Structures are given as C-alpha cells and as structure tokens.
Tab-separated table of C-alpha atoms in Angstrom:
chain	number	residue	atom	x	y	z
H	192	MET	CA	4.739	21.684	9.377
H	193	ASN	CA	6.068	18.024	10.624
H	194	THR	CA	9.777	16.635	9.168
H	195	LEU	CA	9.202	13.917	6.331
H	196	LYS	CA	10.553	10.500	7.831
H	197	PRO	CA	11.638	7.280	5.665
H	198	PRO	CA	9.165	5.050	7.351
H	199	ILE	CA	10.423	2.309	10.193
H	200	GLY	CA	12.056	-0.519	9.828
H	201	GLN	CA	11.337	-2.414	6.274
H	202	GLU	CA	15.676	-1.872	6.563
H	203	ARG	CA	15.591	-5.140	3.367
H	204	LEU	CA	13.831	-2.940	1.529
H	205	LYS	CA	14.770	0.164	1.565
H	206	ASN	CA	18.282	-1.390	0.906
H	207	PHE	CA	16.714	-2.165	-2.294
H	208	PHE	CA	15.586	0.685	-3.258
H	209	TYR	CA	19.389	2.119	-2.276
H	210	GLY	CA	20.763	-0.442	-4.671
H	211	LEU	CA	17.991	0.575	-7.681
H	212	LYS	CA	18.747	4.840	-7.336
H	213	LYS	CA	22.753	3.965	-6.987
H	214	ASP	CA	22.978	1.407	-9.751
H	215	ASN	CA	20.773	3.295	-12.135
H	216	ARG	CA	18.592	0.741	-12.698
H	217	PHE	CA	14.598	1.661	-12.143
H	218	LEU	CA	13.019	-0.850	-14.487
H	219	SER	CA	9.434	-0.176	-15.689
H	220	ALA	CA	6.978	-2.260	-13.304
H	221	TYR	CA	6.530	-3.493	-9.921
H	222	VAL	CA	4.352	-5.920	-8.021
H	223	PHE	CA	4.553	-4.333	-3.780
H	224	GLU	CA	2.573	-8.036	-2.405
H	225	GLY	CA	1.563	-7.778	1.350
H	226	ALA	CA	-1.132	-8.498	3.484
H	227	SER	CA	-4.038	-6.013	3.722
H	228	GLY	CA	-2.629	-3.177	6.230
H	229	ALA	CA	0.684	-4.266	5.261
H	230	GLY	CA	1.970	-0.773	4.140
H	231	LYS	CA	1.764	-1.625	0.468
H	232	GLU	CA	0.991	2.203	-0.514
H	233	THR	CA	3.821	3.077	2.200
H	234	MET	CA	6.996	1.336	0.687
H	235	ALA	CA	5.099	2.202	-2.700
H	236	ARG	CA	5.540	6.624	-2.324
H	237	TYR	CA	8.856	5.896	-0.567
H	238	PHE	CA	10.159	4.356	-4.119
H	239	ALA	CA	8.705	6.972	-6.002
H	240	SER	CA	10.743	8.946	-3.478
H	241	PHE	CA	13.754	7.606	-4.835
H	242	ILE	CA	13.063	7.845	-8.161
H	243	LEU	CA	12.306	11.348	-9.165
H	244	CYS	CA	14.614	12.983	-5.950
H	245	GLU	CA	17.935	13.450	-7.012
H	246	SER	CA	19.208	12.186	-3.627
H	247	ASN	CA	19.793	8.577	-2.980
H	248	PRO	CA	17.969	7.806	0.012
H	249	PRO	CA	15.717	10.688	-0.895
H	250	CYS	CA	15.986	13.732	1.191
H	251	LEU	CA	12.605	14.310	2.191
H	252	LYS	CA	12.468	17.787	1.306
H	253	CYS	CA	12.445	19.191	-1.740
H	254	ASN	CA	9.325	20.040	-4.136
H	255	ALA	CA	9.321	16.262	-5.478
H	256	CYS	CA	9.594	14.683	-2.357
H	257	LEU	CA	6.590	16.649	-0.343
H	258	THR	CA	4.286	16.416	-3.167
H	259	ILE	CA	5.006	12.906	-3.633
H	260	TYR	CA	3.475	12.688	0.565
H	261	ALA	CA	1.310	15.105	-0.047
H	262	ARG	CA	-0.468	13.516	-2.887
H	263	THR	CA	-0.093	16.487	-5.294
H	264	ASN	CA	2.749	15.542	-7.506
H	265	PRO	CA	1.803	15.439	-11.446
H	266	ASP	CA	4.136	12.466	-12.091
H	267	VAL	CA	2.132	10.246	-9.624
H	268	ILE	CA	-1.031	8.739	-10.250
H	269	MET	CA	-2.356	6.372	-8.560
H	270	VAL	CA	-5.827	3.979	-9.002
H	271	SER	CA	-7.707	1.921	-6.765
H	272	ASN	CA	-11.084	0.316	-6.623
H	273	ASP	CA	-12.861	3.648	-4.764
H	274	ASP	CA	-14.843	1.068	-2.221
H	275	LYS	CA	-16.536	-0.960	-5.249
H	276	ALA	CA	-15.585	-5.001	-6.182
H	277	GLU	CA	-13.525	-4.580	-8.388
H	278	ILE	CA	-11.332	-2.377	-11.230
H	279	SER	CA	-12.420	-2.134	-14.461
H	280	VAL	CA	-11.496	-1.912	-17.435
H	281	ALA	CA	-12.339	1.550	-18.168
H	282	LYS	CA	-10.480	3.273	-15.544
H	283	ILE	CA	-7.425	0.619	-16.817
H	284	ARG	CA	-8.059	2.690	-19.466
H	285	GLU	CA	-8.244	6.027	-18.666
H	286	LEU	CA	-4.584	5.360	-17.071
H	287	VAL	CA	-3.287	3.469	-20.602
H	288	ASN	CA	-4.130	6.847	-22.121
H	289	ASP	CA	-2.656	8.677	-19.398
H	290	VAL	CA	0.744	6.856	-19.686
H	291	PHE	CA	1.075	8.289	-23.378
H	292	ILE	CA	0.791	11.784	-21.641
H	293	ARG	CA	4.841	13.049	-21.011
H	294	PRO	CA	5.712	13.123	-17.497
H	295	ARG	CA	5.811	17.351	-16.457
H	296	ASN	CA	8.824	18.051	-14.124
H	297	GLY	CA	10.817	15.095	-13.848
H	298	GLY	CA	12.253	12.459	-15.864
H	299	LYS	CA	9.532	9.251	-14.663
H	300	LYS	CA	5.264	9.243	-14.626
H	301	ILE	CA	4.432	6.718	-12.147
H	302	PHE	CA	1.610	4.897	-11.572
H	303	ILE	CA	0.426	3.088	-8.369
H	304	ILE	CA	-2.430	0.869	-8.628
H	305	LYS	CA	-3.574	0.462	-5.354
H	306	ASN	CA	-5.709	-3.398	-4.812
H	307	ALA	CA	-4.464	-4.526	-8.214
H	308	HIS	CA	-5.068	-8.095	-7.327
H	309	LEU	CA	-9.622	-6.471	-7.757
H	310	MET	CA	-8.725	-5.935	-11.234
H	311	ASN	CA	-10.813	-7.697	-13.890
H	312	GLU	CA	-9.693	-9.818	-16.430
H	313	SER	CA	-10.204	-7.307	-19.030
H	314	ALA	CA	-8.274	-4.729	-17.068
H	315	GLN	CA	-5.747	-6.853	-16.484
H	316	ASN	CA	-5.354	-7.442	-19.830
H	317	ALA	CA	-5.822	-3.871	-20.823
H	318	LEU	CA	-2.630	-3.026	-18.289
H	319	LEU	CA	-1.018	-5.835	-20.743
H	320	LYS	CA	-0.853	-3.804	-23.447
H	321	VAL	CA	1.466	-0.903	-22.146
H	322	ILE	CA	3.245	-3.201	-19.770
H	323	GLU	CA	4.355	-4.786	-22.617
H	324	GLU	CA	6.146	-1.865	-24.561
H	325	PRO	CA	5.795	0.766	-22.064
H	326	PRO	CA	7.172	5.005	-22.660
H	327	GLU	CA	10.996	5.152	-21.191
H	328	TYR	CA	9.672	7.340	-18.494
H	329	ALA	CA	6.856	5.861	-16.991
H	330	VAL	CA	6.692	3.216	-14.454
H	331	PHE	CA	4.446	1.035	-12.583
H	332	MET	CA	3.377	-0.553	-9.103
H	333	LEU	CA	0.877	-2.681	-8.705
H	334	LEU	CA	-0.038	-3.302	-5.273
H	335	CYS	CA	-1.938	-6.693	-4.015
H	336	GLU	CA	-2.868	-8.837	-1.582
H	337	SER	CA	-1.935	-11.872	-2.957
H	338	LYS	CA	0.559	-12.605	-6.491
H	339	SER	CA	-1.870	-15.363	-7.707
H	340	LYS	CA	-4.855	-12.530	-8.604
H	341	ILE	CA	-2.304	-11.164	-11.267
H	342	LEU	CA	-1.537	-12.477	-15.033
H	343	PRO	CA	1.020	-14.816	-15.281
H	344	THR	CA	2.231	-12.537	-18.727
H	345	ILE	CA	1.955	-9.040	-16.731
H	346	LEU	CA	4.084	-10.760	-13.512
H	347	SER	CA	6.295	-11.958	-15.910
H	348	ARG	CA	7.343	-8.242	-17.224
H	349	CYS	CA	7.380	-7.117	-13.042
H	350	THR	CA	9.629	-7.402	-10.659
H	351	HIS	CA	8.208	-8.853	-7.418
H	352	VAL	CA	8.752	-6.309	-4.161
H	353	LEU	CA	7.041	-8.306	-0.834
H	354	VAL	CA	6.295	-6.588	1.885
H	355	PRO	CA	7.055	-8.669	5.167
H	356	PRO	CA	5.273	-7.585	8.766
H	357	LEU	CA	7.030	-5.758	10.672
H	358	SER	CA	9.202	-6.375	13.622
H	359	LYS	CA	7.745	-5.973	17.830
H	360	ASN	CA	9.782	-3.220	18.116
H	361	ASP	CA	9.171	-1.451	14.909
H	362	LEU	CA	5.567	-1.445	15.629
H	363	PHE	CA	6.088	0.638	18.979
H	364	GLU	CA	8.991	2.968	16.910
H	365	MET	CA	5.607	3.103	14.632
H	366	SER	CA	2.162	3.662	16.698
H	367	GLY	CA	4.442	6.163	19.610
H	368	SER	CA	2.244	3.138	21.632
H	369	LYS	CA	3.524	-0.355	23.550
H	370	ASN	CA	0.968	-2.832	23.630
H	371	GLU	CA	2.549	-6.435	23.380
H	372	PHE	CA	-1.072	-7.957	23.326
H	373	LEU	CA	-1.701	-6.002	20.411
H	374	ALA	CA	1.512	-6.268	18.458
H	375	ALA	CA	1.471	-10.571	18.828
H	376	TYR	CA	-3.029	-10.491	17.448
H	377	SER	CA	-1.507	-7.869	14.075
H	378	MET	CA	1.171	-10.237	13.788
H	379	GLY	CA	3.587	-6.695	12.858
H	380	ASN	CA	0.279	-5.896	10.188
H	381	PRO	CA	1.001	-1.950	11.182
H	382	GLY	CA	-2.356	-1.464	9.605
H	383	ARG	CA	-3.941	-3.807	11.397
H	384	TYR	CA	-1.749	-2.687	14.582
H	385	LEU	CA	-2.709	0.966	14.902
H	386	SER	CA	-6.563	0.025	14.834
H	387	LEU	CA	-6.808	-2.040	17.244
H	388	LEU	CA	-5.572	0.598	19.207
H	389	GLU	CA	-7.310	2.643	18.009
H	390	ASP	CA	-10.424	0.172	18.647
H	391	GLY	CA	-12.610	0.663	21.745
H	392	GLU	CA	-14.960	-1.528	21.307
H	393	PHE	CA	-12.602	-4.791	20.314
H	394	PRO	CA	-11.992	-6.232	23.883
H	395	ALA	CA	-15.715	-6.424	24.721
H	396	LEU	CA	-16.109	-7.888	20.473
H	397	ARG	CA	-12.934	-10.659	21.144
H	398	SER	CA	-14.912	-11.479	24.283
H	399	GLU	CA	-17.624	-11.999	22.965
H	400	PHE	CA	-16.823	-13.892	20.370
H	401	PHE	CA	-14.769	-16.025	22.436
H	402	GLU	CA	-18.412	-17.311	24.084
H	403	LYS	CA	-20.350	-17.983	20.648
H	404	ILE	CA	-17.574	-19.390	19.259
H	405	THR	CA	-16.827	-22.396	21.572
H	406	SER	CA	-21.162	-23.162	19.417
H	407	LEU	CA	-19.267	-24.971	16.224
H	408	THR	CA	-18.353	-27.861	18.303
H	409	SER	CA	-22.467	-28.142	20.042
H	410	LYS	CA	-24.007	-31.765	19.155
H	411	ASN	CA	-27.394	-29.166	18.474
H	412	ARG	CA	-26.631	-27.661	15.077
H	413	ALA	CA	-29.393	-25.118	16.090
H	414	ASP	CA	-26.570	-23.957	18.214
H	415	ILE	CA	-24.498	-21.623	16.063
H	416	TYR	CA	-27.904	-19.447	15.464
H	417	THR	CA	-26.462	-17.670	18.541
H	418	LEU	CA	-23.347	-17.409	16.563
H	419	CYS	CA	-25.000	-16.144	12.849
H	420	ASP	CA	-27.085	-13.159	15.276
H	421	PHE	CA	-23.413	-12.541	16.633
H	422	PHE	CA	-21.836	-11.578	13.345
H	423	GLU	CA	-25.006	-10.470	11.786
H	424	LYS	CA	-25.195	-8.090	14.931
H	425	ASN	CA	-22.265	-6.980	14.596
H	426	LYS	CA	-21.733	-6.443	10.483
H	427	ASP	CA	-19.940	-2.513	10.420
H	428	ASN	CA	-17.774	-5.335	12.701
H	429	LYS	CA	-17.488	-8.277	9.703
H	430	ASP	CA	-13.648	-6.900	8.859
H	431	ARG	CA	-12.738	-7.558	12.445
H	432	LEU	CA	-15.221	-10.622	13.329
H	433	PHE	CA	-13.483	-12.670	10.194
H	434	GLU	CA	-10.317	-11.630	11.848
H	435	MET	CA	-10.692	-13.974	14.935
H	436	LEU	CA	-12.152	-16.377	12.546
H	437	ILE	CA	-8.749	-16.906	10.933
H	438	LEU	CA	-7.228	-16.617	13.633
H	439	PHE	CA	-8.829	-18.558	15.587
H	440	PHE	CA	-8.326	-21.783	13.483
H	441	GLY	CA	-4.819	-20.454	13.234
H	442	ASP	CA	-3.738	-20.805	16.684
H	443	ILE	CA	-6.083	-24.587	16.277
H	444	LEU	CA	-3.740	-25.833	13.869
H	445	LEU	CA	-0.769	-24.675	15.540
H	446	MET	CA	-1.663	-26.442	18.891
H	447	LYS	CA	-2.604	-29.413	16.454
H	448	ASN	CA	0.620	-29.092	16.043
H	449	PHE	CA	2.419	-28.566	18.958
H	450	GLU	CA	3.285	-25.433	18.509
H	451	GLU	CA	1.506	-24.014	21.245
H	452	LYS	CA	4.434	-20.763	22.115
H	453	ARG	CA	3.023	-19.389	18.586
H	454	ILE	CA	-0.856	-18.892	20.030
H	455	VAL	CA	-2.030	-15.340	19.392
H	456	ASN	CA	-4.688	-16.014	21.515
H	457	GLY	CA	-2.926	-16.922	24.451
H	458	ASP	CA	-5.119	-15.746	27.265
H	459	LYS	CA	-7.174	-18.044	25.781
H	460	THR	CA	-6.134	-21.161	25.835
H	461	GLU	CA	-8.575	-23.133	27.740
H	462	ILE	CA	-10.987	-22.686	24.537
H	463	LEU	CA	-8.529	-23.204	22.060
H	464	LYS	CA	-7.771	-26.829	24.155
H	465	ASN	CA	-11.436	-27.997	24.188
H	466	PHE	CA	-11.807	-26.518	21.256
H	467	ASN	CA	-8.616	-28.840	19.559
H	468	ASN	CA	-10.344	-31.918	21.597
H	469	LYS	CA	-13.737	-31.931	19.308
H	470	THR	CA	-12.190	-31.828	15.797
H	471	THR	CA	-9.637	-33.264	13.518
H	472	LYS	CA	-6.966	-30.971	11.842
H	473	ALA	CA	-8.436	-31.824	8.480
H	474	ALA	CA	-11.321	-30.169	9.417
H	475	VAL	CA	-9.959	-27.288	10.897
H	476	LEU	CA	-7.995	-26.433	7.119
H	477	ASN	CA	-11.044	-27.225	5.528
H	478	SER	CA	-12.690	-25.007	7.832
H	479	LEU	CA	-10.070	-21.871	7.524
H	480	GLU	CA	-10.177	-22.243	4.610
H	481	CYS	CA	-13.558	-21.258	3.994
H	482	ALA	CA	-13.914	-19.105	5.636
H	483	ALA	CA	-11.021	-17.237	4.027
H	484	LYS	CA	-12.540	-17.440	0.730
H	485	LEU	CA	-15.682	-15.877	2.044
H	486	TRP	CA	-14.028	-12.997	3.625
H	487	ARG	CA	-12.276	-12.537	0.165
H	488	GLU	CA	-15.519	-12.271	-1.879
H	489	ILE	CA	-18.076	-11.132	0.447
H	490	GLY	CA	-17.779	-7.749	-0.732
H	491	LYS	CA	-18.888	-9.020	-3.827
H	492	TYR	CA	-22.776	-10.327	-1.926
H	493	GLY	CA	-25.735	-8.167	-0.210
H	494	ALA	CA	-27.173	-11.196	1.403
H	495	TYR	CA	-24.753	-10.870	3.649
H	496	PRO	CA	-26.206	-13.019	6.593
H	497	ILE	CA	-27.534	-15.591	4.538
H	498	TYR	CA	-24.014	-15.939	3.723
H	499	VAL	CA	-22.397	-16.228	7.071
H	500	ASN	CA	-25.359	-18.696	7.868
H	501	THR	CA	-24.515	-20.962	5.074
H	502	MET	CA	-20.760	-20.665	5.717
H	503	PHE	CA	-21.319	-21.257	9.917
H	504	ILE	CA	-22.906	-24.024	8.761
H	505	LYS	CA	-20.407	-25.870	6.124
H	506	LEU	CA	-18.396	-24.823	9.496
H	507	TRP	CA	-20.455	-26.264	11.778
H	508	GLU	CA	-20.843	-29.924	9.264
H	509	GLU	CA	-16.757	-30.278	8.892
H	510	ILE	CA	-16.248	-29.740	12.500
H	511	ASN	CA	-18.946	-32.191	13.453
H	512	GLY	CA	-18.285	-34.703	10.767
C-alpha cells in the first residue's frame, strides 16, 4: 500500500490550515477558487484531513485520513454535477437533508461541492438556507473556477481560499517528469501539466492549430472555414483546442504590451509577430473574451459546429474590422 503524503507545494494554504487547526477555529463554510485542474479537490481533501485527524498537520496514517483519501469516509460527502451542465436544486436538497444527520465517527461532517459554480440559482438558494444556520458540526467546501458565479449572499458567509498555480519545480516534483515547455504551457496548473505529459497527440494538434490560426487575418473570410473544419474534426479535443486559442490570444496581448518574455508559445514567435502586426489590441481583447465565453458555455450546446463557426466569423470580423 502506498504511503500517503501531503500535497506538493501550496505552502501558504498548508500554513493557513495549520493555523486554523492550532487555534481550533474552523468555520462552517469555505469557497475554494481556482482554475480547472488547479488542485482544488486535492487541497479540499487535505483540509478535510486537518479537520478530522487528531494530529496537526494530519498524520495521513489514521483511519480518518485513510478513508478520506479512499473516498470512503462517511463524514465526508462529495457532490458534483456528474458531467451535467448544472447542479440541480434536487441534488442540493438531498445534501441539505443529509446535513441534519449527525456525523458517524468524528465531531465534524464535511460537504464538498465540486464545480459549485454550476449550481443553478434555485440550488444556490436551497444551499443558502442551511449555510445561514448550519448545525455546529457541519463544514461546507464549495469548489469553483470563479467565485463570481456564486451568489453574494453565499459568499458573504464563506471564507475565500484561493488555490494558485504551482511553481515549475513543484510540477516536476509532483509528476516525476521534467518538461520545461509543458511546464510553461500549463502555467503552473498541475492537472493540465499531467494531462499534457500523457497526451501523445498534443504536439501534432498544436502544430496544425498554428497552421490554421493564421486564416483569421486573411482578407478572404472563406479561408476561416479550414479553421472551423479543424475544430470540428477534433471536437473530442475541444477543451485542448480552446486552451490553445485562449493562450494564443494571450500571447498576442503580451506582445502588444511589450512583455515578450512572458509568452507561452515562444517557439511560434514568427507566427505570433505576423498576427500581431495585423491586429489591434482592442480586437484581440474582444476576440479573447468571445473565445473564453464560448469555451465556458460550450457544454450547454449540442450544435457544436454551428457555434464554432459563428465564433470564428465573429473573430474574423473583429480582427479584420
């Protein structure tokens, strides 16, 4: 059996958890905010160990710790959207009913809501009622990509916990693999870094992306349909493609702000320079916002090719005036 170890990095958060345990001042609700793949669930489970383990920091050897990481602890309840577009009010009502069943083993009962930003308004209002007046043993952890999606009335009752990117060396230690380019490309996101290391199709996909993206600066709008076809052909990798698109526009903005040293796609400088010379800063900002919006919402749409085509037409019009 593998020995459990504390998460790599995140010393600030570890010290925060340690202080709460030392002073015995655990509060009833927390919002863990960070990008997808940042390690929010990892840090939430580690925090749960601080709460339920008798040691400080957690021993990671006792029954409480072992069952938390085995996902079998009856006092740690996980709720998620289960690949659906949102977390329904029915699911949150089930959670609320469970809140009033006392913990089986420890003094606390922990509820972790993954993708809490996907709770619809009715679900959030149902959760608010119990967060406002929780039982003394209940602890809520809301994991979200953006706290702006959480009702202000809920946020006002939660402690904000930001889960930042890891350092390059932390990524290397975590994964046991050293890849300088992928570390820069993942921007400190451990989930993204691990995924890129395992993705044998990534290099070819990225090369083709950079071949096609130049069509956005063509004066002939019909040229963008090769880019649309590329996104449709690789729709199973749509998250990777949108990630490339966002990073591409981000690099163009860095160029316009004379911050070339921070560019992620440093091996594609010539393509970036040519694109940069044909666009305005306002056009790039608007394009970035448009692409990010569709990426956030793409799971709601079944007609993926139509929405992708519409997006690239908007981007082409933005870039070409």
